[in-house]
Amino acid sequence: MSIGLRIILLIVALLSGAFIVYRIRRSKVRLQDTLFWVFTTVVLALMGIFPQISFTAARLLGIQAPVNFVYLSMIALLFEKLLTLSIQHSKLKEDYVELAAELALRCKDLEEQIDKLKQDKE
Amino acid sequence: MRTLILIPAYNEAESIEKVVDNIVTNYPQYDYVVVNDGSTDATRKVCKERGYNLLDLPVNLGLAGAIKSGMKYANFCQYDRVVQIDGDGQHDPRYIEDMLKAMDDTGSDIVIGSRFVSKKKNVSMRMFGNNLIEFLILITTGKKISDPTSGMRLFNKSMIKKFGYKTNYGPEPDTLAYLINSGVKVTEVQVEMKEREHGTSYLSVPRSVLYMMHMVYGIVIFQWFRRKEK
């Protein structure tokens, strides 16, 4: 692992860490959604500070170059994020349909009641 | 001082009648609102037929969303205090008086109806979680909250505004830890709770694990990133 890659890892960890803390302080993000990013930031920082982690892990997993382990971890993290995002997205779409349908139903109910009241008045 | 009883209800068709009728007949000094959290059973129908004061959410938001909606309602109707009780009948409204008194006497912002102020916890997985959260709150805030997961809580006006309008104010122990560290006064009052008779709890096993993960993260890490504001 080159020193350049380690520096990049640290910079990325630092920037994303700072950004997520900033969002939390502004109360712009939910607790549940920060867990992943705090974890990812810590993992990136650890890999940048202690290259031995990548060396050992690469040897154990039979990966030729330690740097490939770094890439593999990032792909794994992104994969996990994509999976959960996709599931959340699916649920949001479902909720959105539900919300529209319920709203239409209730509006109709209200309109009918108002019409009835008007008729009674006349 | 006007007090609102906030009853979040998710699939509580079998027990909601008993809970609300008890309040209407025995505790007419309090107003109440049932927040139907997108139930898939007859909760809405039962409430409509009985003419209950109902806030009916069109989709299921989860407990935090139901409480937020209820708090917005309380603020909108200018209530001074909100007491949250469960829709399954495990909380007895007769303790509300004690909780209100404790709020007046101590000047607290939040009063928790606790099962374990003067009583010991029994041994179970649930109590293990309860103990762990109690321990984490103790080491991060220095304050002992003997029943942090209790669903019976009394909030004052400033808490109504926070819980109703701000992000990350779920009605959960991690919020309590953060609030205590922000200078909010939290006290506990001894109450008895019954076992639920119908329906299922919000917490299944995988949900409990996820819940504990979020609580540990929220109390140990997340709260320190948040800006402290009283």
GROMACS .gro file of N, CA, C and O in nm, chain B residues 161-227:
model
  268
  283LYS      N    1  -4.290   2.097   2.244
  283LYS     CA    2  -4.241   2.164   2.124
  283LYS      C    3  -4.122   2.091   2.063
  283LYS      O    4  -4.112   2.075   1.941
  284LYS      N    5  -4.032   2.044   2.149
  284LYS     CA    6  -3.915   1.971   2.098
  284LYS      C    7  -3.956   1.840   2.030
  284LYS      O    8  -3.919   1.812   1.917
  285PHE      N    9  -4.034   1.761   2.101
  285PHE     CA   10  -4.071   1.630   2.048
  285PHE      C   11  -4.162   1.643   1.925
  285PHE      O   12  -4.167   1.554   1.842
  286GLY      N   13  -4.236   1.753   1.919
  286GLY     CA   14  -4.328   1.769   1.806
  286GLY      C   15  -4.264   1.824   1.680
  286GLY      O   16  -4.313   1.801   1.571
  287TYR      N   17  -4.154   1.897   1.695
  287TYR     CA   18  -4.105   1.970   1.579
  287TYR      C   19  -3.959   1.947   1.543
  287TYR      O   20  -3.913   1.995   1.441
  288LYS      N   21  -3.884   1.876   1.627
  288LYS     CA   22  -3.741   1.864   1.598
  288LYS      C   23  -3.703   1.725   1.552
  288LYS      O   24  -3.774   1.628   1.577
  289THR      N   25  -3.588   1.718   1.485
  289THR     CA   26  -3.536   1.590   1.438
  289THR      C   27  -3.464   1.517   1.552
  289THR      O   28  -3.406   1.582   1.638
  290ASN      N   29  -3.468   1.386   1.549
  290ASN     CA   30  -3.400   1.302   1.648
  290ASN      C   31  -3.452   1.321   1.790
  290ASN      O   32  -3.375   1.320   1.886
  291TYR      N   33  -3.581   1.342   1.803
  291TYR     CA   34  -3.644   1.340   1.933
  291TYR      C   35  -3.742   1.224   1.941
  291TYR      O   36  -3.860   1.243   1.968
  292GLY      N   37  -3.693   1.105   1.910
  292GLY     CA   38  -3.777   0.987   1.923
  292GLY      C   39  -3.805   0.964   2.071
  292GLY      O   40  -3.723   0.999   2.154
  293PRO      N   41  -3.920   0.905   2.105
  293PRO     CA   42  -3.952   0.883   2.246
  293PRO      C   43  -3.876   0.763   2.301
  293PRO      O   44  -3.935   0.666   2.345
  294GLU      N   45  -3.745   0.769   2.297
  294GLU     CA   46  -3.661   0.654   2.333
  294GLU      C   47  -3.549   0.696   2.429
  294GLU      O   48  -3.521   0.815   2.442
  295PRO      N   49  -3.484   0.598   2.492
  295PRO     CA   50  -3.381   0.629   2.593
  295PRO      C   51  -3.265   0.715   2.542
  295PRO      O   52  -3.208   0.792   2.619
  296ASP      N   53  -3.230   0.702   2.414
  296ASP     CA   54  -3.116   0.781   2.366
  296ASP      C   55  -3.148   0.931   2.370
  296ASP      O   56  -3.063   1.014   2.400
  297THR      N   57  -3.275   0.963   2.343
  297THR     CA   58  -3.318   1.102   2.353
  297THR      C   59  -3.310   1.150   2.499
  297THR      O   60  -3.268   1.262   2.526
  298LEU      N   61  -3.349   1.060   2.591
  298LEU     CA   62  -3.342   1.093   2.734
  298LEU      C   63  -3.199   1.127   2.774
  298LEU      O   64  -3.173   1.228   2.840
  299ALA      N   65  -3.104   1.042   2.730
  299ALA     CA   66  -2.963   1.065   2.766
  299ALA      C   67  -2.917   1.200   2.713
  299ALA      O   68  -2.854   1.278   2.785
  300TYR      N   69  -2.949   1.227   2.588
  300TYR     CA   70  -2.910   1.355   2.528
  300TYR      C   71  -2.972   1.473   2.603
  300TYR      O   72  -2.905   1.572   2.632
  301LEU      N   73  -3.101   1.460   2.636
  301LEU     CA   74  -3.170   1.570   2.704
  301LEU      C   75  -3.113   1.595   2.843
  301LEU      O   76  -3.095   1.709   2.885
  302ILE      N   77  -3.082   1.486   2.916
  302ILE     CA   78  -3.025   1.502   3.050
  302ILE      C   79  -2.892   1.578   3.040
  302ILE      O   80  -2.866   1.670   3.116
  303ASN      N   81  -2.812   1.541   2.940
  303ASN     CA   82  -2.684   1.611   2.921
  303ASN      C   83  -2.703   1.754   2.873
  303ASN      O   84  -2.610   1.835   2.881
  304SER      N   85  -2.820   1.784   2.819
  304SER     CA   86  -2.847   1.922   2.775
  304SER      C   87  -2.906   2.006   2.888
  304SER      O   88  -2.942   2.121   2.866
  305GLY      N   89  -2.919   1.946   3.006
  305GLY     CA   90  -2.969   2.024   3.120
  305GLY      C   91  -3.118   2.012   3.145
  305GLY      O   92  -3.173   2.084   3.226
  306VAL      N   93  -3.184   1.919   3.074
  306VAL     CA   94  -3.326   1.897   3.096
  306VAL      C   95  -3.344   1.809   3.220
  306VAL      O   96  -3.269   1.714   3.241
  307LYS      N   97  -3.442   1.843   3.302
  307LYS     CA   98  -3.459   1.769   3.426
  307LYS      C   99  -3.557   1.652   3.409
  307LYS      O  100  -3.672   1.671   3.369
  308VAL      N  101  -3.509   1.532   3.438
  308VAL     CA  102  -3.589   1.410   3.423
  308VAL      C  103  -3.601   1.342   3.559
  308VAL      O  104  -3.500   1.321   3.626
  309THR      N  105  -3.724   1.311   3.600
  309THR     CA  106  -3.742   1.237   3.725
  309THR      C  107  -3.830   1.115   3.701
  309THR      O  108  -3.894   1.103   3.595
  310GLU      N  109  -3.831   1.027   3.800
  310GLU     CA  110  -3.911   0.905   3.787
  310GLU      C  111  -4.009   0.893   3.902
  310GLU      O  112  -3.983   0.937   4.013
  311VAL      N  113  -4.123   0.831   3.871
  311VAL     CA  114  -4.225   0.807   3.972
  311VAL      C  115  -4.261   0.659   3.965
  311VAL      O  116  -4.273   0.602   3.857
  312GLN      N  117  -4.275   0.596   4.081
  312GLN     CA  118  -4.308   0.453   4.083
  312GLN      C  119  -4.450   0.429   4.032
  312GLN      O  120  -4.546   0.492   4.078
  313VAL      N  121  -4.465   0.340   3.934
  313VAL     CA  122  -4.598   0.300   3.886
  313VAL      C  123  -4.603   0.148   3.873
  313VAL      O  124  -4.500   0.082   3.869
  314GLU      N  125  -4.724   0.094   3.870
  314GLU     CA  126  -4.742  -0.048   3.842
  314GLU      C  127  -4.786  -0.060   3.697
  314GLU      O  128  -4.862   0.022   3.646
  315MET      N  129  -4.738  -0.163   3.627
  315MET     CA  130  -4.786  -0.187   3.492
  315MET      C  131  -4.843  -0.327   3.482
  315MET      O  132  -4.795  -0.419   3.546
  316LYS      N  133  -4.947  -0.339   3.394
  316LYS     CA  134  -5.005  -0.471   3.373
  316LYS      C  135  -4.941  -0.533   3.250
  316LYS      O  136  -4.886  -0.463   3.165
  317GLU      N  137  -4.951  -0.665   3.237
  317GLU     CA  138  -4.909  -0.731   3.116
  317GLU      C  139  -5.010  -0.701   3.007
  317GLU      O  140  -5.129  -0.683   3.034
  318ARG      N  141  -4.964  -0.694   2.881
  318ARG     CA  142  -5.061  -0.668   2.774
  318ARG      C  143  -5.152  -0.789   2.756
  318ARG      O  144  -5.111  -0.903   2.770
  319GLU      N  145  -5.280  -0.760   2.725
  319GLU     CA  146  -5.376  -0.869   2.714
  319GLU      C  147  -5.398  -0.911   2.569
  319GLU      O  148  -5.420  -1.025   2.536
  320HIS      N  149  -5.395  -0.813   2.479
  320HIS     CA  150  -5.419  -0.844   2.338
  320HIS      C  151  -5.307  -0.788   2.253
  320HIS      O  152  -5.231  -0.704   2.297
  321GLY      N  153  -5.305  -0.834   2.126
  321GLY     CA  154  -5.215  -0.774   2.028
  321GLY      C  155  -5.069  -0.807   2.057
  321GLY      O  156  -5.036  -0.877   2.152
  322THR      N  157  -4.981  -0.754   1.972
  322THR     CA  158  -4.839  -0.783   1.988
  322THR      C  159  -4.763  -0.653   2.010
  322THR      O  160  -4.807  -0.547   1.968
  323SER      N  161  -4.649  -0.665   2.076
  323SER     CA  162  -4.567  -0.549   2.103
  323SER      C  163  -4.502  -0.500   1.974
  323SER      O  164  -4.491  -0.574   1.876
  324TYR      N  165  -4.460  -0.374   1.975
  324TYR     CA  166  -4.384  -0.319   1.863
  324TYR      C  167  -4.256  -0.400   1.838
  324TYR      O  168  -4.204  -0.407   1.729
  325LEU      N  169  -4.205  -0.462   1.945
  325LEU     CA  170  -4.071  -0.520   1.937
  325LEU      C  171  -4.072  -0.671   1.916
  325LEU      O  172  -4.104  -0.747   2.005
  326SER      N  173  -4.036  -0.715   1.794
  326SER     CA  174  -4.010  -0.856   1.770
  326SER      C  175  -3.861  -0.879   1.794
  326SER      O  176  -3.789  -0.786   1.826
  327VAL      N  177  -3.814  -1.005   1.781
  327VAL     CA  178  -3.673  -1.032   1.813
  327VAL      C  179  -3.575  -0.956   1.723
  327VAL      O  180  -3.487  -0.886   1.773
  328PRO      N  181  -3.586  -0.967   1.587
  328PRO     CA  182  -3.491  -0.891   1.507
  328PRO      C  183  -3.501  -0.741   1.531
  328PRO      O  184  -3.401  -0.671   1.533
  329ARG      N  185  -3.623  -0.693   1.553
  329ARG     CA  186  -3.641  -0.552   1.582
  329ARG      C  187  -3.575  -0.512   1.712
  329ARG      O  188  -3.522  -0.403   1.725
  330SER      N  189  -3.583  -0.603   1.812
  330SER     CA  190  -3.521  -0.574   1.941
  330SER      C  191  -3.371  -0.558   1.927
  330SER      O  192  -3.311  -0.469   1.986
  331VAL      N  193  -3.310  -0.648   1.845
  331VAL     CA  194  -3.166  -0.641   1.825
  331VAL      C  195  -3.130  -0.508   1.759
  331VAL      O  196  -3.039  -0.437   1.802
  332LEU      N  197  -3.205  -0.473   1.655
  332LEU     CA  198  -3.181  -0.347   1.585
  332LEU      C  199  -3.203  -0.228   1.679
  332LEU      O  200  -3.125  -0.132   1.681
  333TYR      N  201  -3.308  -0.240   1.760
  333TYR     CA  202  -3.340  -0.135   1.857
  333TYR      C  203  -3.224  -0.115   1.954
  333TYR      O  204  -3.180  -0.002   1.976
  334MET      N  205  -3.172  -0.226   2.008
  334MET     CA  206  -3.061  -0.217   2.103
  334MET      C  207  -2.938  -0.155   2.037
  334MET      O  208  -2.868  -0.074   2.095
  335MET      N  209  -2.914  -0.195   1.911
  335MET     CA  210  -2.799  -0.141   1.837
  335MET      C  211  -2.812   0.011   1.826
  335MET      O  212  -2.717   0.085   1.852
  336HIS      N  213  -2.931   0.055   1.788
  336HIS     CA  214  -2.954   0.199   1.774
  336HIS      C  215  -2.940   0.271   1.907
  336HIS      O  216  -2.885   0.381   1.913
  337MET      N  217  -2.990   0.208   2.013
  337MET     CA  218  -2.983   0.273   2.145
  337MET      C  219  -2.839   0.286   2.191
  337MET      O  220  -2.797   0.390   2.240
  338VAL      N  221  -2.762   0.176   2.177
  338VAL     CA  222  -2.621   0.181   2.219
  338VAL      C  223  -2.547   0.287   2.139
  338VAL      O  224  -2.477   0.372   2.195
  339TYR      N  225  -2.566   0.285   2.008
  339TYR     CA  226  -2.502   0.385   1.922
  339TYR      C  227  -2.547   0.526   1.960
  339TYR      O  228  -2.467   0.618   1.973
  340GLY      N  229  -2.677   0.542   1.982
  340GLY     CA  230  -2.733   0.674   2.013
  340GLY      C  231  -2.681   0.730   2.144
  340GLY      O  232  -2.650   0.849   2.154
  341ILE      N  233  -2.669   0.642   2.245
  341ILE     CA  234  -2.626   0.690   2.377
  341ILE      C  235  -2.474   0.704   2.386
  341ILE      O  236  -2.423   0.802   2.438
  342VAL      N  237  -2.402   0.607   2.327
  342VAL     CA  238  -2.256   0.607   2.344
  342VAL      C  239  -2.188   0.704   2.247
  342VAL      O  240  -2.091   0.771   2.282
  343ILE      N  241  -2.237   0.712   2.123
  343ILE     CA  242  -2.167   0.792   2.021
  343ILE      C  243  -2.247   0.914   1.975
  343ILE      O  244  -2.202   1.028   1.986
  344PHE      N  245  -2.367   0.887   1.924
  344PHE     CA  246  -2.442   0.990   1.852
  344PHE      C  247  -2.468   1.116   1.934
  344PHE      O  248  -2.457   1.227   1.884
  345GLN      N  249  -2.503   1.098   2.062
  345GLN     CA  250  -2.545   1.215   2.140
  345GLN      C  251  -2.434   1.320   2.155
  345GLN      O  252  -2.462   1.438   2.171
  346TRP      N  253  -2.307   1.275   2.147
  346TRP     CA  254  -2.195   1.370   2.165
  346TRP      C  255  -2.178   1.459   2.044
  346TRP      O  256  -2.115   1.565   2.052
  347PHE      N  257  -2.228   1.415   1.929
  347PHE     CA  258  -2.218   1.498   1.808
  347PHE      C  259  -2.327   1.606   1.805
  347PHE      O  260  -2.315   1.703   1.733
  348ARG      N  261  -2.434   1.583   1.882
  348ARG     CA  262  -2.546   1.675   1.873
  348ARG      C  263  -2.518   1.805   1.947
  348ARG      O  264  -2.446   1.806   2.046
  349ARG      N  265  -2.575   1.911   1.898
  349ARG     CA  266  -2.561   2.039   1.966
  349ARG      C  267  -2.651   2.040   2.089
  349ARG      O  268  -2.769   2.006   2.082
   0.00000   0.00000   0.00000
